[in-house]
Short mmCIF file of C-alpha atoms in Angstrom, two decimals:
data_model
loop_
_atom_site.label_atom_id
_atom_site.label_comp_id
_atom_site.label_asym_id
_atom_site.label_seq_id
_atom_site.Cartn_x
_atom_site.Cartn_y
_atom_site.Cartn_z
CA MET A 1 26.62 -23.27 39.38
CA GLY A 2 29.93 -24.98 38.51
CA ALA A 3 31.06 -26.07 35.45
CA ILE A 4 28.09 -26.17 33.99
CA GLY A 5 27.89 -22.56 34.88
CA GLY A 6 30.88 -21.02 33.58
CA ILE A 7 30.48 -23.05 30.47
CA VAL A 8 26.52 -21.06 29.95
CA MET A 9 28.52 -18.22 30.89
CA MET A 10 31.32 -18.54 28.35
CA LEU A 11 28.49 -19.37 25.99
CA LEU A 12 26.74 -16.38 26.68
CA GLY A 13 29.04 -13.82 26.41
CA VAL A 14 30.40 -15.45 23.06
CA LEU A 15 26.66 -14.87 21.74
CA PHE A 16 26.78 -11.10 22.99
CA PHE A 17 29.93 -10.38 21.22
CA ALA A 18 28.40 -12.25 18.18
CA LEU A 19 25.43 -10.24 18.63
CA ASN A 20 27.67 -6.97 19.13
CA ASP A 21 29.76 -7.68 15.93
CA THR A 22 26.16 -8.34 13.75
CA MET A 23 25.10 -4.96 15.18
CA GLY A 24 28.16 -3.03 14.27
CA LYS A 25 28.13 -4.87 10.59
CA TRP A 26 24.81 -3.94 9.75
CA LEU A 27 25.11 -0.28 11.47
CA LEU A 28 28.51 0.48 9.18
CA GLY A 29 26.05 -0.21 5.79
CA THR A 30 24.66 3.16 6.57
CA TYR A 31 27.27 4.66 8.95
CA ALA A 32 31.18 4.91 9.59
CA VAL A 33 33.41 3.46 11.69
CA GLY A 34 34.01 6.75 13.34
CA GLN A 35 30.49 7.22 14.25
CA LEU A 36 30.21 3.63 15.53
CA MET A 37 33.28 3.92 17.69
CA LEU A 38 31.97 7.40 19.38
CA VAL A 39 28.72 6.41 20.57
CA ARG A 40 29.64 2.73 21.59
CA SER A 41 32.43 4.94 23.75
CA ILE A 42 30.01 7.15 25.19
CA SER A 43 28.13 4.51 25.86
CA GLY A 44 30.75 2.27 27.53
CA LEU A 45 31.45 5.05 29.62
CA CYS A 46 27.75 5.87 30.95
CA VAL A 47 27.25 2.27 31.55
CA MET A 48 30.99 2.30 33.63
CA ALA A 49 30.25 5.35 35.11
CA PRO A 50 29.72 3.83 38.73
CA ALA A 51 32.22 1.92 38.72
CA ILE A 52 34.74 5.08 37.33
CA HIS A 53 33.35 7.21 40.58
CA ARG A 54 34.37 4.47 42.98
CA VAL A 55 37.82 3.94 41.83
CA GLY A 56 38.17 7.70 41.85
CA LEU A 57 40.63 10.10 40.71
CA SER A 58 43.13 8.75 42.92
CA GLY A 59 42.81 5.05 41.59
CA PHE A 60 43.47 6.53 38.10
CA ARG A 61 46.91 8.54 38.90
CA ASP A 62 48.44 6.21 41.24
CA ALA A 63 47.73 2.79 38.30
CA PRO A 64 51.45 1.41 37.41
CA ARG A 65 52.59 1.87 34.20
CA PRO A 66 50.79 4.60 32.75
CA GLY A 67 52.63 4.87 29.48
CA LEU A 68 51.62 0.63 29.05
CA GLN A 69 48.31 1.66 29.28
CA LEU A 70 48.21 4.08 26.73
CA VAL A 71 49.37 2.15 24.46
CA ARG A 72 47.17 -0.83 25.35
CA ALA A 73 44.61 1.73 24.65
CA GLY A 74 46.10 2.51 21.68
CA PHE A 75 45.82 -1.74 20.26
CA SER A 76 42.39 -2.07 21.76
CA THR A 77 41.12 0.95 19.56
CA LEU A 78 43.15 0.07 16.42
CA GLU A 79 41.54 -3.58 16.44
CA ALA A 80 38.08 -2.66 17.46
CA SER A 81 37.82 0.12 14.57
CA LEU A 82 39.88 -2.94 12.12
CA PHE A 83 37.89 -5.01 12.80
CA PHE A 84 34.78 -2.91 11.46
CA TRP A 85 36.45 -2.13 8.68
CA GLY A 86 37.06 -5.18 8.06
CA VAL A 87 33.43 -6.67 8.17
CA SER A 88 31.91 -3.33 6.05
CA THR A 89 33.21 -5.73 2.93
CA LEU A 90 34.36 -9.16 4.21
CA PRO A 91 31.77 -11.88 5.31
CA LEU A 92 31.24 -11.91 9.21
CA ALA A 93 32.56 -15.23 10.02
CA GLU A 94 35.68 -14.92 8.21
CA VAL A 95 36.74 -11.77 10.02
CA MET A 96 35.81 -14.00 13.59
CA THR A 97 38.32 -16.56 11.90
CA TYR A 98 41.20 -13.74 11.81
CA TYR A 99 40.56 -12.95 14.97
CA MET A 100 40.70 -16.27 16.56
CA ALA A 101 44.04 -16.72 15.32
CA GLY A 102 45.03 -13.90 17.96
CA PRO A 103 46.10 -16.12 20.82
CA ILE A 104 48.15 -18.03 18.40
CA TYR A 105 50.09 -14.88 17.72
CA VAL A 106 50.47 -14.26 20.83
CA THR A 107 52.56 -17.27 21.36
CA ALA A 108 54.46 -16.50 18.95
CA LEU A 109 55.23 -13.27 19.71
CA SER A 110 55.74 -14.34 23.52
CA PRO A 111 59.79 -15.36 23.74
CA LEU A 112 60.28 -11.64 22.12
CA LEU A 113 57.57 -9.58 24.24
CA LEU A 114 57.04 -11.72 27.24
CA GLY A 115 60.50 -13.77 28.09
CA GLU A 116 59.20 -16.70 27.92
CA HIS A 117 59.94 -20.19 26.38
CA VAL A 118 58.34 -21.52 23.29
CA GLY A 119 58.82 -25.34 23.31
CA TRP A 120 58.65 -27.18 19.84
CA ARG A 121 55.30 -28.21 19.51
CA ARG A 122 53.63 -24.92 19.79
CA TRP A 123 56.35 -23.48 17.37
CA ALA A 124 54.75 -26.33 15.31
CA ALA A 125 50.94 -25.82 16.23
CA ILE A 126 52.11 -21.50 15.70
CA GLY A 127 53.17 -22.93 11.87
CA VAL A 128 50.05 -24.81 11.61
CA GLY A 129 48.02 -22.00 12.55
CA PHE A 130 49.29 -19.78 10.02
CA CYS A 131 48.79 -21.66 7.46
CA GLY A 132 45.26 -22.08 8.49
CA VAL A 133 45.42 -18.00 8.53
CA ALA A 134 46.98 -18.35 4.94
CA LEU A 135 44.24 -20.56 3.79
CA ALA A 136 41.96 -18.61 4.91
CA LEU A 137 42.83 -15.44 3.35
CA HIS A 138 43.79 -17.59 -0.07
CA PRO A 139 45.74 -14.58 -0.89
CA SER A 140 45.60 -13.94 -5.01
CA PRO A 141 46.01 -10.80 -6.81
CA GLY A 142 42.16 -10.76 -6.92
CA SER A 143 41.11 -11.78 -3.48
CA LEU A 144 43.50 -10.05 -0.89
CA SER A 145 41.38 -6.68 -0.68
CA VAL A 146 41.34 -3.52 1.69
CA GLY A 147 39.20 -5.42 3.73
CA ALA A 148 41.13 -8.68 4.36
CA VAL A 149 44.50 -6.84 5.31
CA CYS A 150 42.49 -4.68 7.29
CA ALA A 151 41.28 -8.43 9.21
CA VAL A 152 44.50 -9.30 9.46
CA ALA A 153 45.86 -6.44 10.88
CA GLY A 154 43.63 -6.12 13.27
CA SER A 155 44.05 -9.14 14.58
CA LEU A 156 48.16 -9.10 15.25
CA PHE A 157 46.66 -5.38 17.18
CA TYR A 158 44.27 -8.01 19.13
CA ALA A 159 47.15 -10.11 19.65
CA LEU A 160 49.46 -7.34 20.98
CA PHE A 161 46.23 -6.22 22.85
CA LEU A 162 46.43 -9.67 24.47
CA ILE A 163 50.29 -9.15 25.62
CA THR A 164 50.26 -5.63 26.99
CA THR A 165 46.59 -6.67 29.49
CA ARG A 166 48.86 -9.38 30.67
CA LYS A 167 51.81 -7.42 30.93
CA LEU A 168 49.49 -4.35 33.18
CA ALA A 169 48.04 -7.42 35.51
CA ALA A 170 48.36 -5.10 38.33
CA VAL A 171 46.42 -2.53 36.88
CA PRO A 172 42.40 -2.58 38.21
CA GLY A 173 40.15 -3.59 35.52
CA THR A 174 38.22 -0.60 35.52
CA VAL A 175 41.39 1.73 35.15
CA LEU A 176 42.12 -0.43 31.85
CA MET A 177 38.69 -0.77 30.35
CA THR A 178 38.06 3.20 30.65
CA GLY A 179 41.40 3.97 28.85
CA GLN A 180 39.99 1.83 25.92
CA LEU A 181 37.16 3.62 26.35
CA VAL A 182 38.80 7.27 25.98
CA SER A 183 40.88 6.09 23.11
CA SER A 184 37.82 4.66 21.31
CA LEU A 185 36.14 7.65 21.73
CA ILE A 186 39.10 10.22 21.01
CA PHE A 187 39.33 8.36 17.80
CA GLY A 188 36.11 7.98 16.90
CA ALA A 189 35.82 12.44 17.22
CA ALA A 190 38.55 12.41 15.27
CA LEU A 191 37.38 10.50 12.51
CA VAL A 192 34.03 11.91 13.22
CA LEU A 193 34.93 15.88 12.74
CA ALA A 194 37.60 14.46 9.80
CA TYR A 195 35.17 12.87 7.93
CA GLY A 196 31.28 14.32 9.24
CA TRP A 197 28.43 12.52 11.12
CA THR A 198 25.53 11.08 9.37
CA SER A 199 22.06 11.67 10.94
CA THR A 200 20.55 9.05 12.51
CA GLY A 201 17.33 7.83 13.52
CA PRO A 202 15.84 6.54 17.01
CA THR A 203 16.47 2.80 16.35
CA ASP A 204 19.99 2.87 14.77
CA PHE A 205 21.63 5.45 17.77
CA ALA A 206 20.10 3.05 19.88
CA LEU A 207 21.70 -0.01 18.23
CA MET A 208 24.94 1.98 18.29
CA LEU A 209 24.39 2.64 22.13
CA LEU A 210 23.72 -0.89 22.43
CA LEU A 211 27.48 -1.66 21.06
CA GLY A 212 28.98 -0.10 24.11
CA VAL A 213 26.71 -2.11 26.26
CA GLY A 214 26.73 -5.45 24.74
CA SER A 215 30.65 -5.31 25.14
CA LEU A 216 30.45 -4.98 28.60
CA LEU A 217 27.81 -7.66 29.32
CA GLY A 218 30.07 -9.84 26.71
CA ASN A 219 33.44 -9.07 28.74
CA LEU A 220 31.43 -9.46 32.39
CA CYS A 221 29.95 -13.23 31.26
CA VAL A 222 33.67 -14.17 30.09
CA ASN A 223 35.18 -12.93 33.74
CA GLN A 224 31.83 -14.88 35.55
CA SER A 225 33.08 -18.04 33.74
CA LEU A 226 36.64 -18.39 34.37
CA ARG A 227 35.33 -17.24 37.70
CA LEU A 228 32.91 -20.60 38.08
CA ALA A 229 35.26 -22.98 36.21
CA PRO A 230 38.82 -23.84 35.05
CA ALA A 231 39.76 -22.25 31.77
CA THR A 232 40.76 -25.75 30.37
CA MET A 233 36.93 -26.60 30.14
CA VAL A 234 35.77 -23.19 29.02
CA VAL A 235 37.90 -21.30 27.20
CA PRO A 236 37.57 -24.08 23.68
CA TYR A 237 34.01 -22.44 23.65
CA GLN A 238 34.94 -18.96 22.67
CA TYR A 239 35.55 -20.58 19.26
CA THR A 240 31.26 -20.53 19.06
CA LEU A 241 31.78 -17.40 17.12
CA ILE A 242 33.04 -18.43 13.97
CA LEU A 243 29.77 -20.89 14.00
CA TRP A 244 27.65 -17.58 15.60
CA GLY A 245 29.24 -15.52 12.77
CA MET A 246 28.41 -18.11 9.92
CA LEU A 247 24.88 -18.44 10.90
CA PHE A 248 24.54 -14.77 11.30
CA GLY A 249 26.30 -13.98 8.17
CA TYR A 250 23.77 -16.09 6.51
CA VAL A 251 20.58 -14.94 8.53
CA PHE A 252 20.90 -11.00 8.01
CA PHE A 253 23.06 -11.01 5.26
CA GLY A 254 23.26 -13.37 2.91
CA GLU A 255 26.88 -14.74 3.09
CA MET A 256 28.79 -18.00 2.91
CA ILE A 257 32.37 -18.38 3.26
CA GLY A 258 33.84 -20.77 0.92
CA PRO A 259 35.19 -24.26 1.43
CA LEU A 260 38.64 -22.82 1.68
CA THR A 261 38.34 -20.13 4.57
CA MET A 262 36.24 -22.65 6.27
CA ALA A 263 39.29 -24.92 6.06
CA GLY A 264 41.34 -22.30 7.00
CA ALA A 265 39.12 -22.05 10.62
CA GLY A 266 39.02 -25.25 11.61
CA ILE A 267 43.21 -25.27 11.11
CA ILE A 268 43.13 -22.33 12.72
CA VAL A 269 40.93 -23.38 16.22
CA ALA A 270 42.68 -27.19 15.82
CA SER A 271 46.26 -25.09 16.62
CA GLY A 272 44.73 -22.70 19.34
CA LEU A 273 43.29 -25.07 21.37
CA PHE A 274 46.12 -27.17 21.33
CA ILE A 275 48.20 -24.42 22.04
CA PHE A 276 45.89 -23.76 24.97
CA LEU A 277 45.80 -27.48 26.52
CA ARG A 278 49.52 -27.75 26.06
CA GLU A 279 50.49 -24.53 27.85
CA GLN A 280 48.04 -25.33 30.66
CA GLN A 281 50.01 -28.76 30.99
CA LEU A 282 52.61 -26.72 31.49
CA GLY A 283 51.89 -24.77 33.80
CA ARG A 284 50.28 -27.08 35.84
CA ARG A 285 54.03 -28.83 36.13
CA LEU A 286 55.57 -25.40 37.05
CA LYS A 287 52.78 -25.25 39.69
CA ALA A 288 53.12 -28.95 40.88
CA ARG A 289 57.06 -27.53 41.00
CA GLY A 290 56.24 -24.59 43.50
CA VAL A 291 57.01 -22.20 40.44
CA PRO A 292 54.95 -19.36 39.54
CA SER A 293 53.51 -18.51 36.30
CA GLU A 294 51.28 -16.46 34.84
CA PRO A 295 47.82 -17.24 33.04
CA VAL A 296 48.43 -18.06 29.89
CA ILE A 297 45.24 -17.09 28.14
CA ALA A 298 44.79 -13.04 29.05
CA LYS A 299 41.83 -13.24 31.17
CA LEU A 300 39.89 -10.01 30.49
CA HIS A 301 40.33 -8.10 33.78
CA ASP A 302 37.29 -8.10 36.05
CA LEU A 303 35.50 -4.70 36.87
CA ASP A 304 36.16 -3.25 40.30
#
């Protein structure tokens, strides 16, 4: 399939994520975040059961850096729940815009948390990206809502999730994904115990179950995309998530994002693409000199 196949798989994976996010926002009109987190986690664990069985108890017990695995699972749970809280009050595309700034935060934090050098060009792009976030947020006493705070905080936790994923590259993907789902299940169950369970019809319950399946399908498509084609060719297509968010937000919820948010999204995308392509260029230079380098974009882990 080659490059075309890689692009198609990336677009398909992003579409799965967009559909998942849209279903989540739809369900949040009736149900609480904790209920969605609980049911989608159970669904995901059921789908992953064969892979979990293959890894076995020893695979989980012997996996390195268990403490950091727990931290990563916590970051994953926080970023997912904050995303849901964000889209419960904000337009879908607006929350997606904030989350697309996650890789910019990763680069900004990498000198401190990963010990990586960041040159002046990327620092300039980071500064421009932060301006894009500020423009999209357009903070004022009347516009800085709880939903906006949740979305920005969630994007920061998403960046920390990406960083810890990079530091756990030696851990099997099934172990990491299982940790994410268990953490989300515990968090969702705690919220349900605290705030109660809303009775669901069969259709809504099926949609909740699909949230877990859709997330796993999106991950698998993105992983396959990165196997089929170079990252420089397929990763930029992840920004089509914002376009899907704008389309689905308008079709299903009648949402229109404002010009400031749209301008901020454009700046965030441009900054993120510059940082990504610059890091790919630097990675090729290091490779040419025989210096091993870590992937600059935290790839989603393969499921063993």
